[in-house]
Coordinates of C-alpha atoms and ligand atoms in Angstrom, one line a residue:
X1 CA 22.4 0.7 49.6
X2 CA 19.6 2.2 50.7
X3 CA 16.3 4.2 49.4
X4 CA 13.3 5.6 50.3
X5 CA 11.0 3.9 47.9
X6 CA 11.7 0.7 46.2
X7 CA 10.1 0.3 42.5
X8 CA 9.9 -3.1 41.4
X9 CA 9.2 -2.5 37.7
X10 CA 10.1 0.3 34.9
X11 CA 7.2 -0.5 33.1
X12 CA 5.6 3.0 32.9
X13 CA 3.6 2.5 36.5
X14 CA 6.8 2.4 37.7
X15 CA 9.1 4.9 35.4
X16 CA 6.3 7.4 36.1
X17 CA 5.6 6.8 40.2
X18 CA 10.1 6.7 39.7
X19 CA 9.7 11.1 38.3
X20 CA 6.9 12.6 40.3
X21 CA 8.9 10.9 43.3
X22 CA 12.3 12.0 42.0
X23 CA 10.7 15.5 41.6
X24 CA 9.9 15.6 45.4
X25 CA 13.2 14.8 46.5
X26 CA 12.0 11.4 47.5
X27 CA 14.8 9.0 46.8
X28 CA 13.8 5.7 45.2
X29 CA 15.6 2.8 42.6
X30 CA 13.2 1.3 39.7
X31 CA 14.6 -2.4 39.6
X32 CA 13.2 -3.7 35.7
X33 CA 14.2 -6.7 35.1
X34 CA 14.1 -6.9 30.9
X35 CA 17.0 -4.0 29.0
X36 CA 15.3 -1.0 28.3
X37 CA 15.1 -2.0 24.1
X38 CA 13.0 -5.0 25.5
X39 CA 10.9 -2.3 27.5
X40 CA 10.3 -0.1 24.7
X41 CA 9.7 -2.8 22.1
X42 CA 6.3 -4.0 23.6
X43 CA 3.3 -2.5 21.5
X44 CA 0.9 -1.5 23.2
X45 CA -2.6 0.6 23.7
X46 CA -2.3 3.8 22.9
X47 CA -5.7 6.5 24.6
X48 CA -4.9 8.6 27.3
X49 CA -7.8 10.5 29.5
X50 CA -7.8 14.2 30.2
X51 CA -6.3 12.5 34.0
X52 CA -3.7 11.0 32.6
X53 CA -2.0 13.7 31.0
X54 CA -2.1 16.0 33.6
X55 CA 0.0 13.1 35.6
X56 CA 2.1 13.4 32.4
X57 CA 2.5 17.5 32.6
X58 CA 4.0 16.8 35.9
X59 CA 6.0 14.8 35.5
X60 CA 7.8 17.2 32.5
X61 CA 6.9 14.7 29.8
X62 CA 4.3 16.0 27.8
X63 CA 6.4 18.0 25.1
X64 CA 6.2 15.6 22.0
X65 CA 2.6 14.6 23.7
X66 CA 1.7 17.8 22.9
X67 CA 3.2 18.3 19.6
X68 CA 2.2 14.6 18.3
X69 CA -0.3 13.4 20.4
X70 CA -3.6 13.0 18.5
X71 CA -7.1 15.2 20.5
X72 CA -10.2 12.7 19.6
X73 CA -13.4 14.3 20.5
X74 CA -15.3 11.5 19.7
X75 CA -15.3 7.6 19.0
X76 CA -17.7 5.1 16.7
X77 CA -19.6 2.5 18.1
X78 CA -20.9 0.4 14.7
X79 CA -23.4 -3.3 14.9
X80 CA -25.2 -4.4 12.0
X81 CA -22.0 -2.7 9.9
X82 CA -23.8 0.5 10.9
X83 CA -22.1 3.6 11.7
X84 CA -22.8 5.9 14.5
X85 CA -20.6 9.0 16.3
X86 CA -20.5 9.7 20.1
X87 CA -19.9 13.0 20.3
X88 CA -17.4 12.6 24.1
X89 CA -16.9 16.8 23.7
X90 CA -20.3 17.5 23.9
X91 CA -21.9 15.4 26.2
X92 CA -18.5 16.1 28.9
X93 CA -16.6 19.0 27.4
X94 CA -13.8 16.0 27.5
X95 CA -11.9 14.6 25.1
X96 CA -9.2 12.1 24.4
X97 CA -5.9 12.0 23.1
X98 CA -4.2 9.2 20.4
X99 CA -0.8 8.4 21.3
X100 CA 1.3 5.3 22.0
X101 CA 1.7 3.9 25.6
X102 CA 5.4 3.1 23.9
X103 CA 5.9 6.6 23.0
X104 CA 4.6 7.0 26.7
X105 CA 7.5 4.7 27.9
X106 CA 9.9 6.6 25.9
X107 CA 9.3 9.6 26.9
X108 CA 9.7 9.0 30.8
X109 CA 12.7 6.0 29.9
X110 CA 14.7 9.6 28.5
X111 CA 13.8 12.7 30.9
X112 CA 14.6 9.6 34.3
X113 CA 18.6 9.0 32.7
X114 CA 19.4 12.0 31.6
X115 CA 17.7 13.9 34.8
X116 CA 17.9 11.0 38.0
X117 CA 19.4 7.8 36.1
X118 CA 18.3 5.6 39.2
X119 CA 16.9 2.2 36.9
X120 CA 18.8 -0.7 37.3
X121 CA 17.9 -2.9 33.6
X122 CA 18.6 -6.4 33.7
X123 CA 17.9 -6.6 38.1
X124 CA 17.4 -11.0 38.3
X125 CA 16.5 -12.2 40.7
X126 CA 14.1 -9.1 42.6
X127 CA 12.5 -9.9 45.8
X128 CA 10.7 -7.5 47.8
X129 CA 11.4 -9.4 51.7
X130 CA 10.0 -8.0 55.2
X131 CA 7.5 -5.8 53.7
X132 CA 5.7 -6.8 56.7
X133 CA 7.7 -5.2 59.1
X134 CA 9.7 -2.1 59.6
X135 CA 13.1 -3.1 57.8
X136 CA 11.8 -3.6 54.2
X137 CA 14.8 -4.4 51.6
X138 CA 14.3 -6.6 48.5
X139 CA 17.4 -7.9 46.8
X140 CA 17.7 -9.0 43.1
X141 CA 21.4 -10.1 41.0
X142 CA 23.1 -7.7 38.5
X143 CA 25.9 -9.1 36.4
X144 CA 25.9 -12.6 38.4
X145 CA 26.1 -10.3 42.3
X146 CA 24.0 -10.5 44.7
X147 CA 22.5 -6.8 45.7
X148 CA 20.0 -6.0 48.6
X149 CA 18.5 -1.7 48.9
X150 CA 17.0 -1.3 52.4
X151 CA 13.7 1.2 52.2
X152 CA 11.3 2.3 53.6
X153 CA 8.5 1.3 51.3
X154 CA 8.7 -1.3 48.3
X155 CA 6.1 -0.5 44.6
X156 CA 5.2 -3.2 42.8
X157 CA 4.5 -1.6 39.2
X158 CA 5.8 -4.9 37.8
X159 CA 3.1 -6.0 35.6
X160 CA 0.4 -9.1 36.0
X161 CA 3.3 -11.6 36.0
X162 CA 5.9 -9.8 38.1
X163 CA 7.4 -10.8 41.8
X164 CA 5.2 -8.0 43.9
X165 CA 1.7 -9.3 44.4
X166 CA 2.8 -13.1 44.3
X167 CA 4.6 -12.5 48.0
X168 CA 1.5 -11.7 49.4
X169 CA 0.7 -14.3 51.9
X170 CA -2.6 -15.6 50.4
X171 CA -4.9 -15.7 53.8
X172 CA -4.5 -11.7 52.9
X173 CA -5.7 -11.0 49.8
X174 CA -8.7 -12.0 47.6
X175 CA -9.0 -11.3 43.6
X176 CA -12.0 -11.4 41.0
X177 CA -11.4 -12.8 37.8
X178 CA -13.2 -13.3 34.6
X179 CA -11.7 -15.0 32.1
X180 CA -13.0 -14.0 28.9
X181 CA -14.0 -17.0 26.3
X182 CA -11.4 -14.9 23.1
X183 CA -8.9 -12.9 22.3
X184 CA -7.9 -9.9 19.8
X185 CA -6.1 -10.3 17.1
X186 CA -4.3 -7.0 16.0
X187 CA -1.8 -6.0 13.7
X188 CA 0.0 -2.9 12.9
X189 CA 0.0 -1.4 9.9
X190 CA 2.0 1.1 7.5
X191 CA -1.4 2.1 6.1
X192 CA -3.5 6.7 6.6
X193 CA -6.2 5.4 9.3
X194 CA -9.3 3.8 8.3
X195 CA -10.8 7.2 9.3
X196 CA -10.3 10.3 12.0
X197 CA -11.7 8.7 14.4
X198 CA -11.8 4.8 16.4
X199 CA -14.5 2.8 15.9
X200 CA -15.8 -0.2 17.8
X201 CA -17.2 -2.9 15.7
X202 CA -20.0 -4.7 16.9
X203 CA -20.6 -7.5 14.3
X204 CA -22.0 -11.1 14.0
X205 CA -18.9 -12.8 12.9
X206 CA -17.2 -10.6 16.4
X207 CA -15.6 -7.8 17.9
X208 CA -13.5 -5.6 15.3
X209 CA -11.5 -1.6 17.0
X210 CA -10.0 0.0 14.0
X211 CA -7.8 2.0 16.0
X212 CA -4.5 4.5 15.3
X213 CA -0.6 6.0 15.9
X214 CA 0.0 8.4 13.6
X215 CA -1.0 9.7 9.8
X216 CA 0.3 7.1 8.4
X217 CA 0.3 3.8 11.0
X218 CA -2.9 2.0 11.8
X219 CA -4.1 -0.2 14.6
X220 CA -6.8 -3.2 13.6
X221 CA -8.4 -5.7 15.8
X222 CA -10.8 -9.0 14.8
X223 CA -12.1 -11.1 18.3
X224 CA -10.9 -14.8 17.7
X225 CA -11.0 -17.9 19.7
X226 CA -8.7 -18.9 22.2
X227 CA -7.3 -21.3 20.3
X228 CA -6.3 -19.0 17.0
X229 CA -3.2 -18.6 15.4
X230 CA -1.5 -15.5 13.9
X231 CA 0.2 -18.3 10.9
X232 CA -3.6 -18.7 10.3
X233 CA -4.0 -15.7 9.5
X234 CA -2.3 -13.7 6.6
X235 CA -2.8 -10.5 5.6
X236 CA -5.2 -10.5 2.9
X237 CA -7.3 -12.9 5.3
X238 CA -7.6 -10.6 8.1
X239 CA -8.3 -7.2 5.7
X240 CA -11.6 -9.3 4.5
X241 CA -13.0 -10.6 8.1
X242 CA -11.7 -7.2 8.8
X243 CA -14.0 -4.7 6.4
X244 CA -16.7 -7.5 6.9
X245 CA -17.4 -6.4 10.7
X246 CA -16.2 -2.3 10.0
X247 CA -19.7 -0.3 9.2
X248 CA -19.7 -0.3 5.1
X249 CA -18.6 3.3 4.5
X250 CA -15.4 2.5 6.6
X251 CA -15.1 -1.4 4.3
X252 CA -15.6 0.4 1.3
X253 CA -12.8 3.3 1.8
X254 CA -10.7 1.6 4.3
X255 CA -6.9 1.3 2.5
X256 CA -5.1 -2.0 3.0
X257 CA -1.6 -3.1 3.0
X258 CA 1.3 -5.4 4.9
X259 CA 0.6 -6.1 7.9
X260 CA 4.3 -4.7 9.9
X261 CA 3.3 -6.4 13.4
X262 CA 0.3 -9.1 14.3
X263 CA 0.0 -10.6 17.0
X264 CA -2.9 -12.4 19.6
X265 CA -4.0 -10.9 22.7
X266 CA -6.2 -12.8 25.4
X267 CA -8.9 -11.3 27.2
X268 CA -9.1 -11.1 31.3
X269 CA -10.4 -8.6 33.9
X270 CA -8.3 -8.8 37.1
X271 CA -8.4 -7.3 40.4
X272 CA -6.2 -8.2 43.3
X273 CA -7.4 -6.6 47.1
X274 CA -6.8 -5.1 48.7
X275 CA -3.8 -3.6 46.8
X276 CA -1.3 -3.6 49.8
X277 CA 0.4 -5.6 52.1
X278 CA 1.9 -2.9 54.6
X279 CA 4.9 -1.3 52.9
X280 CA 4.0 -3.4 49.4
X281 CA 1.6 -1.3 47.8
X282 CA 0.9 -2.6 44.3
X283 CA 0.4 -0.1 41.4
X284 CA -1.4 -0.6 38.0
X285 CA -1.4 -4.5 36.4
X286 CA 0.6 -6.0 39.1
X287 CA -3.0 -5.8 41.0
X288 CA -5.6 -5.8 37.7
X289 CA -5.8 -6.5 34.4
X290 CA -9.0 -5.1 32.0
X291 CA -9.6 -6.1 28.5
X292 CA -8.2 -3.2 26.2
X293 CA -12.0 -2.8 25.0
X294 CA -12.9 0.3 26.9
X295 CA -8.7 1.6 26.3
X296 CA -8.2 1.9 30.4
X297 CA -5.2 -0.3 30.8
X298 CA -2.6 3.0 31.1
X299 CA -4.9 5.0 32.2
X300 CA -5.9 2.8 35.2
X301 CA -2.4 2.1 36.3
X302 CA -1.8 6.5 36.5
X303 CA -4.4 7.0 38.4
X304 CA -3.5 4.7 41.1
X305 CA 0.4 6.7 41.0
X306 CA -1.5 9.9 41.5
X307 CA -3.6 8.0 44.7
X308 CA 0.5 6.9 45.9
X309 CA 2.5 9.4 44.7
X310 CA 0.4 11.2 46.8
X311 CA 0.2 9.2 50.0
X312 CA 4.1 9.2 49.9
X313 CA 3.9 13.4 49.6
X314 CA 2.6 13.3 52.4
X315 CA 3.7 11.3 54.2
X316 CA 8.0 11.9 53.7
X317 CA 6.6 16.1 53.5
X318 CA 4.2 16.4 56.4
X319 CA 4.8 13.3 58.0
X320 CA 1.1 12.6 57.5
X321 CA 0.5 8.9 57.2
X322 CA -3.4 9.2 56.4
X323 CA -3.6 8.3 52.9
X324 CA -0.5 6.1 52.7
X325 CA -3.3 4.0 54.4
X326 CA -6.4 4.9 52.4
X327 CA -4.6 3.8 49.8
X328 CA -5.6 0.9 48.0
X329 CA -9.1 1.8 49.3
X330 CA -9.2 5.0 47.2
X331 CA -7.5 3.6 44.1
X332 CA -9.6 0.0 44.1
X333 CA -12.7 2.6 44.2
X334 CA -12.0 3.3 40.8
X335 CA -10.6 0.4 39.4
X336 CA -13.6 -0.6 39.8
X337 CA -15.6 1.6 38.0
X338 CA -13.1 0.8 35.3
X339 CA -13.5 -2.7 35.6
X340 CA -17.0 -2.4 35.3
X341 CA -16.3 0.1 32.2
X342 CA -13.9 -3.0 30.4
X343 CA -16.6 -5.7 31.6
X344 CA -19.8 -3.6 29.7
X345 CA -18.0 -2.8 26.6
X346 CA -16.2 -6.4 26.1
X347 CA -19.4 -8.1 26.7
X348 CA -21.8 -5.4 24.5
X349 CA -19.6 -5.7 21.7
X350 CA -18.3 -9.6 21.1
X351 CA -19.8 -12.6 20.4
X352 CA -19.3 -15.2 23.1
X353 CA -19.1 -18.8 21.7
X354 CA -22.9 -19.7 23.5
X355 CA -23.9 -16.8 22.0
X356 CA -28.1 -17.5 20.4
X357 CA -30.2 -15.4 18.3
X358 CA -31.5 -13.8 21.7
X359 CA -28.6 -12.2 23.0
X360 CA -27.5 -10.9 19.8
X361 CA -31.0 -9.2 19.3
X362 CA -30.1 -8.2 23.4
X363 CA -26.9 -6.3 21.5
X364 CA -28.3 -4.6 19.0
X365 CA -30.8 -3.4 21.0
X366 CA -28.6 -1.8 23.9
X367 CA -26.5 0.2 20.8
X368 CA -29.4 0.8 18.9
X369 CA -30.7 2.5 22.3
X370 CA -27.3 4.0 22.7
X371 CA -28.0 5.4 19.0
X372 CA -30.6 7.2 20.3
X373 CA -30.9 8.2 23.8
X374 CA -28.7 10.9 25.0
X375 CA -28.7 10.2 28.6
X376 CA -27.3 6.5 28.2
X377 CA -24.4 7.7 25.4
X378 CA -23.4 10.4 28.4
X379 CA -22.6 7.1 30.6
X380 CA -20.5 5.4 28.0
X381 CA -19.0 8.5 27.5
X382 CA -18.2 10.1 31.1
X383 CA -16.8 6.5 31.1
X384 CA -14.7 6.3 28.3
X385 CA -13.1 10.2 28.6
X386 CA -12.6 8.7 32.2
X387 CA -14.0 9.4 35.9
X388 CA -12.2 11.8 37.8
X389 CA -9.7 11.4 40.3
X390 CA -10.5 12.4 43.8
X391 CA -9.0 15.5 44.9
X392 CA -6.2 15.2 48.2
Ligands
LIG401 N1 11.2 -8.0 38.3 C1 11.6 -6.6 38.0 N2 11.1 -6.1 37.4 C2 9.8 -6.7 37.1 C3 9.2 -8.1 37.0 C4 10.0 -8.4 38.3 N3 9.8 -10.5 38.3 N4 8.4 -8.9 36.8 C5 7.7 -7.5 36.0 N5 8.8 -7.0 35.3 C6 8.9 -5.9 34.9 C7 8.3 -5.8 33.3 O1 9.8 -6.7 32.3 C8 8.4 -4.3 33.3 O2 8.7 -3.5 32.6 O3 8.1 -5.1 35.2 C9 6.4 -4.0 34.0 C10 5.9 -4.1 34.4 O4 4.7 -3.2 33.6 P1 3.9 -2.9 33.1 O5 3.5 -5.3 32.6 O6 3.3 -2.4 31.8 O7 2.4 -2.6 34.2 P2 2.3 -1.7 34.2 O8 3.2 0.0 34.7 O9 1.7 -1.0 35.4 O10 1.4 -0.8 33.5 C11 0.5 -1.1 32.8 O11 0.5 -1.4 30.8 O12 1.0 -3.6 30.6 C12 0.9 -2.4 30.2 O13 -1.8 -2.8 29.8 C13 -1.3 -3.0 30.3 O14 -1.4 -0.4 29.3 C14 -0.8 -1.3 31.2 C15 0.1 -0.2 31.8
LIG402 C1 -5.2 1.0 20.5 O1 -4.8 1.9 19.6 O2 -4.1 0.0 20.8 C2 -6.5 0.0 21.7 C3 -7.3 1.4 21.0 C4 -8.1 1.9 22.1 C5 -8.9 0.2 22.7 C6 -7.9 -0.4 23.0 C7 -6.4 -0.1 21.8 O3 -9.7 0.1 23.1

């Protein structure tokens, strides 16, 4: 078998890249380790930047998003149980859209299966080979049978635990990492969201976030310690702690109910430089991880796709490899800004184990300053709605 681009991983970045390449008649194959049901069952964040929406529109998957997504013109921040609003629209003339990443993945799968049919699910032992040379190929097993696909390029869209980054010789990459000393305990509940906009709360007991999926599906998170267990948090305990941390009006009006999903996730910042090794290009979580506090994970994966897609398009359509050669530099410039923003949101809103009363006062004063300074609000808003992509 031969194709132009083998895409390893059928998460949002692999699917979006595949779809965009197919629309330009650039042959590609997606090799995904898991089944389609498994990929579509994963619950992930759901705040989309305008740039992400535009890319999904270009891929022809914006219909359901336009109908079912919620436009948010602001977010609420809170400290000491006191909330205030950041007017994203007024400050940046942009908004964000709340639409679950799970839904984005479903929409992409549906259109690719219908029109291109080039996703191979349940592909085992996927291994990119010879990526440093001209005759690159990828091997994998499907139903016990060995397969080999020759290709020009490999896109490593296989997430943090994938194989793509691991095949790059260690002496050719630099890794930058911060592991945060806490996790997020998240629940989904079939209750109306406490507010029409998201609430990010700093509290002496730790961070809390009120988010949503739709009018009757809420997503709430509280910061927990790393050794905490889901079993230790029955619904009653979760709601009590959440209410303690949210702004007073929200705690008083929140409608609680049975949780339909509950899990704990660790928080980490991670960047691998460069984001390519010859013909192998890393995209999305394979190259970088952000803590969820700034809602940047998926959006960053999509901006990588933007840079790689445009580089590949120029290469195949105009025989020009300049942008492909600059992929890592261009993508990383935006990646680091999102890494910084997510780190800042995390540092400003969470309680660190070694935190002193001095540190808490610094956080309180940072948030009080934000509440009263348009300059400070603009910095936050610009980053939250998403920094612009570099034009081609
Ligand atoms: N072979 C083939 N597929 C693999 C392999 C492998 N060795 N390892 C992992 N995969 C698949 C996973 O099963 C998953 O479906 O690669 C996919 C990677 O998807 P994501 O982890 O969702 O990463 P990405 O597409 O870059 O999306 C980034 O999604 O994961 C969230 O928080 C993340 O929001 C961010 C965004
Ligand atoms: C979510 O809805 O799951 C969500 C929203 C915003 C974040 C993180 C997660 O910053």
